[in-house]
Coordinates of C-alpha atoms in Angstrom, one line a residue:
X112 CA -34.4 18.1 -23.5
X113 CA -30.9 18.5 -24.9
X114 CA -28.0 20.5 -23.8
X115 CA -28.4 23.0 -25.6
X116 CA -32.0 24.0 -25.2
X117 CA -31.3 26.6 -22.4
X118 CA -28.6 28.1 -24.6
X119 CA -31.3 28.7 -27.6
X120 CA -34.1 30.0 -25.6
X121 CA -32.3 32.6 -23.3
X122 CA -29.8 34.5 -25.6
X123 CA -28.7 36.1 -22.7
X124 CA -27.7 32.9 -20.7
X125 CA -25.4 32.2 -23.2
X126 CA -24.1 35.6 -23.9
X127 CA -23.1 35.9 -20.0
X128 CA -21.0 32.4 -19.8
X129 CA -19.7 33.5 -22.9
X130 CA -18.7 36.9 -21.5
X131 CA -18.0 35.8 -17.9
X132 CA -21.0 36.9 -16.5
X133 CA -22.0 35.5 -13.3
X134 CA -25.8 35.6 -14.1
X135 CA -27.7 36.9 -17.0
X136 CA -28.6 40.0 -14.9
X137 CA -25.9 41.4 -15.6
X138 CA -27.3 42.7 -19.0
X139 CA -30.2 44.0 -16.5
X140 CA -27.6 46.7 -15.1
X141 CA -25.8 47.1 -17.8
X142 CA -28.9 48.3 -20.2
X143 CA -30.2 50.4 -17.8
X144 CA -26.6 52.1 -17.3
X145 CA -26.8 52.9 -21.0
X146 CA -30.1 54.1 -20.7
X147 CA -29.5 56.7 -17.6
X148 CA -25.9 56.9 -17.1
X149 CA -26.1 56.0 -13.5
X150 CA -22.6 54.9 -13.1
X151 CA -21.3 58.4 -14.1
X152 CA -19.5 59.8 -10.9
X153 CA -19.6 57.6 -9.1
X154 CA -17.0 56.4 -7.0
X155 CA -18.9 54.8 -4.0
X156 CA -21.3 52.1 -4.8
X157 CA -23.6 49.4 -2.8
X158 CA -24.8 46.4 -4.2
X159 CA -27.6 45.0 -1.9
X160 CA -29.0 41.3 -1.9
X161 CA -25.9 41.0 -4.1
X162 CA -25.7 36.8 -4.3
X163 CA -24.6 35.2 -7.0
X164 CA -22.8 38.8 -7.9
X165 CA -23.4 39.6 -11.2
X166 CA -24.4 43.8 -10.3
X167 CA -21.6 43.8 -8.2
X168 CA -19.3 42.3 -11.4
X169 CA -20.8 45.1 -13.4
X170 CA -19.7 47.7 -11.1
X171 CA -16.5 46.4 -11.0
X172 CA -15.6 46.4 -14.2
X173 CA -17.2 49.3 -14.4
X174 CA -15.6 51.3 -12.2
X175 CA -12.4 49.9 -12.5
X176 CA -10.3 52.1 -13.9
X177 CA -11.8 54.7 -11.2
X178 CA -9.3 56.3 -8.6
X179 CA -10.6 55.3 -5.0
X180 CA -13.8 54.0 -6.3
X181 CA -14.9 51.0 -3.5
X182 CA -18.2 48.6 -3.9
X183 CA -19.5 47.0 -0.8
X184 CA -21.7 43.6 -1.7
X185 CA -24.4 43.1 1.1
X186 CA -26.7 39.8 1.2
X187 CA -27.5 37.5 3.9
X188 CA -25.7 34.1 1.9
X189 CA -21.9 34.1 1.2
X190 CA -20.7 34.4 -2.5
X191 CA -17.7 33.8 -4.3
X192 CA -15.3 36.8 -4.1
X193 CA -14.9 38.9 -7.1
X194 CA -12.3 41.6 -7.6
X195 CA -12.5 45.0 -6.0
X196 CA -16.1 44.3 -4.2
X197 CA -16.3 44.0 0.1
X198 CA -18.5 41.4 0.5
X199 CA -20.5 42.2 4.1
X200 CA -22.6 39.4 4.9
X201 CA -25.2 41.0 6.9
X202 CA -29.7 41.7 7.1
X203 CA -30.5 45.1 5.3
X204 CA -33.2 45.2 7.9
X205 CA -30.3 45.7 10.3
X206 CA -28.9 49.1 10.7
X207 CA -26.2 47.8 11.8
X208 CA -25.6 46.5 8.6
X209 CA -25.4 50.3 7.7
X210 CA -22.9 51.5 10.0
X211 CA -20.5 48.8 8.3
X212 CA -21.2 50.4 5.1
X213 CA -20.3 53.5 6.1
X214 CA -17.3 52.2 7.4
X215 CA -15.9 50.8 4.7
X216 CA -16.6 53.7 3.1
X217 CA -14.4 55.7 6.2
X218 CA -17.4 57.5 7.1
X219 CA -18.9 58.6 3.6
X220 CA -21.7 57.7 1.9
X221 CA -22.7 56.1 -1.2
X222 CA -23.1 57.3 -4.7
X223 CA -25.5 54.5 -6.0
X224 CA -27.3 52.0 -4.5
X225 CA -28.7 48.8 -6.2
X226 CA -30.6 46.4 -5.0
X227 CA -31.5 43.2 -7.8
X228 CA -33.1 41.2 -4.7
X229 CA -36.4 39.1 -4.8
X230 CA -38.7 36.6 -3.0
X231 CA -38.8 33.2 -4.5
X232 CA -42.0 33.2 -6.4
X233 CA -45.2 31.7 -5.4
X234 CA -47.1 32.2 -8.7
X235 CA -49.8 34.2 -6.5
X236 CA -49.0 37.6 -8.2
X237 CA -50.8 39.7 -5.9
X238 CA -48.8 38.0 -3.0
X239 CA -45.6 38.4 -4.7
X240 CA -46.1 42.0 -6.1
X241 CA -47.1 42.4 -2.3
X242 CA -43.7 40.7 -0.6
X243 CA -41.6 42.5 -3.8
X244 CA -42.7 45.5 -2.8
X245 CA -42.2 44.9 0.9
X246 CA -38.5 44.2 0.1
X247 CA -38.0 47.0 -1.9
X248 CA -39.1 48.9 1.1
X249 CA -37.0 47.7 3.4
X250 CA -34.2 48.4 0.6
X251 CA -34.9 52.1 0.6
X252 CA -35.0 51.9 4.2
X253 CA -31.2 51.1 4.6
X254 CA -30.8 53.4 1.0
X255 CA -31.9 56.4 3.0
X256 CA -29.1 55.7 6.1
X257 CA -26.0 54.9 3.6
X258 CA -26.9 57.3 0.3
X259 CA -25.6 60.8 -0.2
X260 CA -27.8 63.8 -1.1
X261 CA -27.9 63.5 -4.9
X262 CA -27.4 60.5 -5.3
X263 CA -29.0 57.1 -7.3
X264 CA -31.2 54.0 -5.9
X265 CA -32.2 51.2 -8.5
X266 CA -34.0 48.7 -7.3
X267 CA -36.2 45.8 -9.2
X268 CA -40.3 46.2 -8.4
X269 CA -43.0 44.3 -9.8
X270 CA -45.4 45.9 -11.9
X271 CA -48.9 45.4 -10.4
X272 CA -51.9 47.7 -9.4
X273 CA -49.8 49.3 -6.5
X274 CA -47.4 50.1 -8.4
X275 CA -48.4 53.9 -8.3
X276 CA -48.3 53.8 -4.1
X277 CA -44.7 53.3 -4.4
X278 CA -44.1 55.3 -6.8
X279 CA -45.4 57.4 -5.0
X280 CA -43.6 56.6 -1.9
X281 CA -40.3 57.1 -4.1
X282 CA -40.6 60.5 -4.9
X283 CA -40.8 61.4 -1.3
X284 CA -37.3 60.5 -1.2
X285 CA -35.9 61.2 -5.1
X286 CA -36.9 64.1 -7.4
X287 CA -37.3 61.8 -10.4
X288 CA -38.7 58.5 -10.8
X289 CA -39.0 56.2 -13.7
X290 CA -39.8 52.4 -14.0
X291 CA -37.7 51.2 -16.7
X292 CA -38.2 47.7 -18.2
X293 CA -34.4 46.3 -20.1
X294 CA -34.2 44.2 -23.4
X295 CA -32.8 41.6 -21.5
X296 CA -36.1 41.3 -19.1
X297 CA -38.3 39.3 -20.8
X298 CA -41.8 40.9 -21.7
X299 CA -44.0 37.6 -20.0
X300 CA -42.3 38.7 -16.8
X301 CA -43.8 41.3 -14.4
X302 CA -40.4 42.7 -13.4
X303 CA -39.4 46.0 -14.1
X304 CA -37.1 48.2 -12.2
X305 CA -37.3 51.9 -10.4
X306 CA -34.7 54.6 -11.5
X307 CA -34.9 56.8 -8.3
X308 CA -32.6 60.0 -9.2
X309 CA -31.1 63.3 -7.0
X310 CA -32.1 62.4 -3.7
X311 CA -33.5 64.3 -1.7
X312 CA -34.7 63.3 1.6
X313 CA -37.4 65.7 3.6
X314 CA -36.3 68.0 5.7
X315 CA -36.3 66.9 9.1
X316 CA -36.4 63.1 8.4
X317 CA -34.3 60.8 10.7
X318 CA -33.7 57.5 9.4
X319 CA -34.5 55.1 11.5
X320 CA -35.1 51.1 11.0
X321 CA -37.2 51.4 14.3
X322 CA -40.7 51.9 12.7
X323 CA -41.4 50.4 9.1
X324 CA -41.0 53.4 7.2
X325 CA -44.3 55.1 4.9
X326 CA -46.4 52.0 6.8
X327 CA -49.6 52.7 5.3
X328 CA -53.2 51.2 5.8
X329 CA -53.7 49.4 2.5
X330 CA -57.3 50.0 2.3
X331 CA -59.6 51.2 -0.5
X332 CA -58.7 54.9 0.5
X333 CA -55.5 54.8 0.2
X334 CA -54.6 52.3 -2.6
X335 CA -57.3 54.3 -5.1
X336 CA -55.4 57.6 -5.4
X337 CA -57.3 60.2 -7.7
X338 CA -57.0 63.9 -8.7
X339 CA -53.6 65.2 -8.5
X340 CA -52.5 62.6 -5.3
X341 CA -52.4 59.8 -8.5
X342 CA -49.3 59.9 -10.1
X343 CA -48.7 58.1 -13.6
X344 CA -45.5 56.2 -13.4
X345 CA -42.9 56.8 -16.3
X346 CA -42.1 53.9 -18.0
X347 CA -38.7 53.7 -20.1
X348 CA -37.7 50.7 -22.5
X349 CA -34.0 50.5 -21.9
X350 CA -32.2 49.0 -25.0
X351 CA -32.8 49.9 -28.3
X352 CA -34.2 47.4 -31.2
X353 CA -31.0 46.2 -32.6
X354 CA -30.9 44.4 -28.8
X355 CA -31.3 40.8 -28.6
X356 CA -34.9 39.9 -27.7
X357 CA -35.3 37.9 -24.4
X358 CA -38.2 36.0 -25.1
X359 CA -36.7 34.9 -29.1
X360 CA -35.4 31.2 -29.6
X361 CA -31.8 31.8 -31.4
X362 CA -30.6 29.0 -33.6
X363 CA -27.3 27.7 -32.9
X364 CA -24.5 27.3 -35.6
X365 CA -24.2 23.6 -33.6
X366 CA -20.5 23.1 -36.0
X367 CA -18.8 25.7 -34.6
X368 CA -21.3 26.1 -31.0
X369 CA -19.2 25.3 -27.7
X370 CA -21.3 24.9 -24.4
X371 CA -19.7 26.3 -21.5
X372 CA -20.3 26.0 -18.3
X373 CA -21.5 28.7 -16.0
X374 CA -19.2 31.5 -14.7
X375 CA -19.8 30.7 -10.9
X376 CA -21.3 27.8 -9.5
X377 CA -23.3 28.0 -6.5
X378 CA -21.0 28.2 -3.1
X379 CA -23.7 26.0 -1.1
X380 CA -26.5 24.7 -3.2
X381 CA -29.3 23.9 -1.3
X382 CA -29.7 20.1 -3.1
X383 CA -25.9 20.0 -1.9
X384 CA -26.9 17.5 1.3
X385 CA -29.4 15.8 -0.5
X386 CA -26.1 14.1 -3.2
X387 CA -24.1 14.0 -0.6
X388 CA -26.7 11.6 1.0
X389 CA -27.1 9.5 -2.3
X390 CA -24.0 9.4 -3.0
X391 CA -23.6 7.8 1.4
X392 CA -26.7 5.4 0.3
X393 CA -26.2 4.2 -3.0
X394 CA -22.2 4.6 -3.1
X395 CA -22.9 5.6 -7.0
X396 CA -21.0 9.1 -8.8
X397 CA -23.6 11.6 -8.2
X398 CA -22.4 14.7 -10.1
X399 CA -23.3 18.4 -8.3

C-alpha cells in the first residue's frame, strides 16, 4: 500500500494535516456547530476524554477572539498543550475531577460540555454499543455537577437498539434531544452523536457520583418501551451535500500533491517500548 492510499480514501485525514487539525474529528465538531450553533455564547467550555485534542482545538479557535472565554481539556492520558485549553489530567468518574473544573472556572459553571470519548472496539456491536453507552453515562454524570442551567452536552453514542433508553434518559436532564450523524462520519460506521440542549435538571436532583446514575434493570420490560413511554429519537444530517463524502476515494492531482505529516504525534505511543527494544536488540534505525 503506497503513501498515499490513506490520503485518497479519508478526505478528511488529509484536509485536517492540511489545515492543522490534530485529528479528523475535528470536522465532527465543527459540522455539528454549523448545524446547531452550539458554540454561540459561550464562554465556558469543557472538553471531556479530550486526547489527541482536536475538540478542544476547535474550541479554541473558536472561541478565541472571545473576552474571558476559558476551555478546560479533561482525559486520563497527557496531550500535547494547545493554546488557550487547561489541560486537567484527571477520571470523569471522579468528582473530584469536577471540583477542579469548577475551579478553573473560579467557581462557575460551564456553557458546553463535549465529550468525543470511546472504548477501543471489540467488533461485538452489542458489547460496544453497551460499554459506549456506559461511558456516555458516566459523561453526563460529571455534565450534571460542572454544567449551568441552559446550557449544551454533546456527546458521541452508538446507534443500536437502546438507543431510545438513552434518549430517553437524556431528556430527563435536557429539554431537546437530537442524534445527529456529520458528513465527516462515515455512513458504514455506527457512530452518531447526541445534541442535548437547555438543561434542565429535575427539581430536587443532587448530583452525586456515589450511585451510578438512571441504573436501570436491562430486562425485557424495560428495554421494550411502548405507548407514549417510547420515544422516537430525532435524527439530524449535519452538513449539507456540497460536503465532502467520508466514505468517497478522492483522486490525487499526484504533480502538484504534497504528503504531510500529521499535526501531532502521539506523546507516548503505546508501540513506543517495543522500538526502543529493537532498536537495544538489533542496534538497527527503527523509525517511531
Amino acid at each position: 500500500m503506497g503513501r498515499t492510499s490513506k490520503d485518497k480514501r479519508d478526505i478528511y485525514y488529509r484536509l485536517a494535516k492540511e489545515q492543522g487539525w490534530r485529528a479528523r474529528s475535528a470536522f465532527k465538531l465543527l459540522q455539528v456547530d454549523e448545524e446547531f450553533q452550539i458554540l454561540n455564547g459561550v464562554t465556558r467550555a469543557v472538553d471531556l476524554c479530550a486526547a489527541p485534542g482536536s475538540w478542544s482545538q476547535v474550541l479554541g479557535r473558536q472561541l478565541a477572539d472571545v473576552e474571558g472565554a476559558k476551555i478546560v481539556a479533561v482525559d486520563l492520558q497527557a496531550m500535547a498543550p494547545l493554546p488557550g485549553v487547561v489541560q486537567l489530567q484527571g477520571d470523569i468518574t471522579k468528582e473530584s475531577t469536577a471540583e477542579e473544573i469548577i475551579r478553573h472556572f473560579d467557581g462557575g459553571k460551564a456553557d458546553l460540555v463535549v465529550c468525543d470519548g470511546a472504548p477501543d472496539v471489540t467488533g461485538l456491536h452489542d458489547m460496544d454499543e453497551y460499554i459506549q453507552a456506559q461511558l456516555l453515562l458516566a459523561a453526563l454524570n460529571i455534565t450534571t455537577h460542572v454544567l449551568q442551567p441552559g446550557g449544551t452536552f454533546v456527546a458521541k453514542i452508538f446507534r443500536g437498539k437502546d438507543i431510545t433508553l438513552l434518549y430517553a434518559q437524556l431528556r430527563v436532564f435536557f429539554k431537546k434531544v437530537t442524534c445527529a450523524k456529520p458528513r465527516s462520519s462515515r455512513n458504514s460506521s455506527i457512530e452518531a452523536f447526541v445534541v442535548c440542549q437547555d438543561y434542565a435538571p429535575p427539581a430536587g436532583y443532587v448530583p452525586t457520583m456515589k450511585n451510578p446514575m438512571l441504573d436501570v434493570d436491562y430486562n425485557d420490560t424495560n428495554s421494550a418501551l411502548t405507548g407514549p413511554n417510547r420515544f422516537i429519537v430525532p435524527f439530524v444530517a449535519c452538513g449539507d451535500l456540497s460536503a465532502w463524502d467520508a466514505d468517497q476515494t478522492h483522486a490525487l492531482d499526484l504533480d502538484t500533491y504534497t504528503r504531510l505529516n500529521p499535526v501531532q504525534p502521539p506523546t507516548q505511543p503505546a508501540y513506543k517500548s517495543a522500538v526502543e527494544k529493537l532498536r537495544s536488540q538489533d542496534q538497527v534505525r527503527v523509525p517511531l
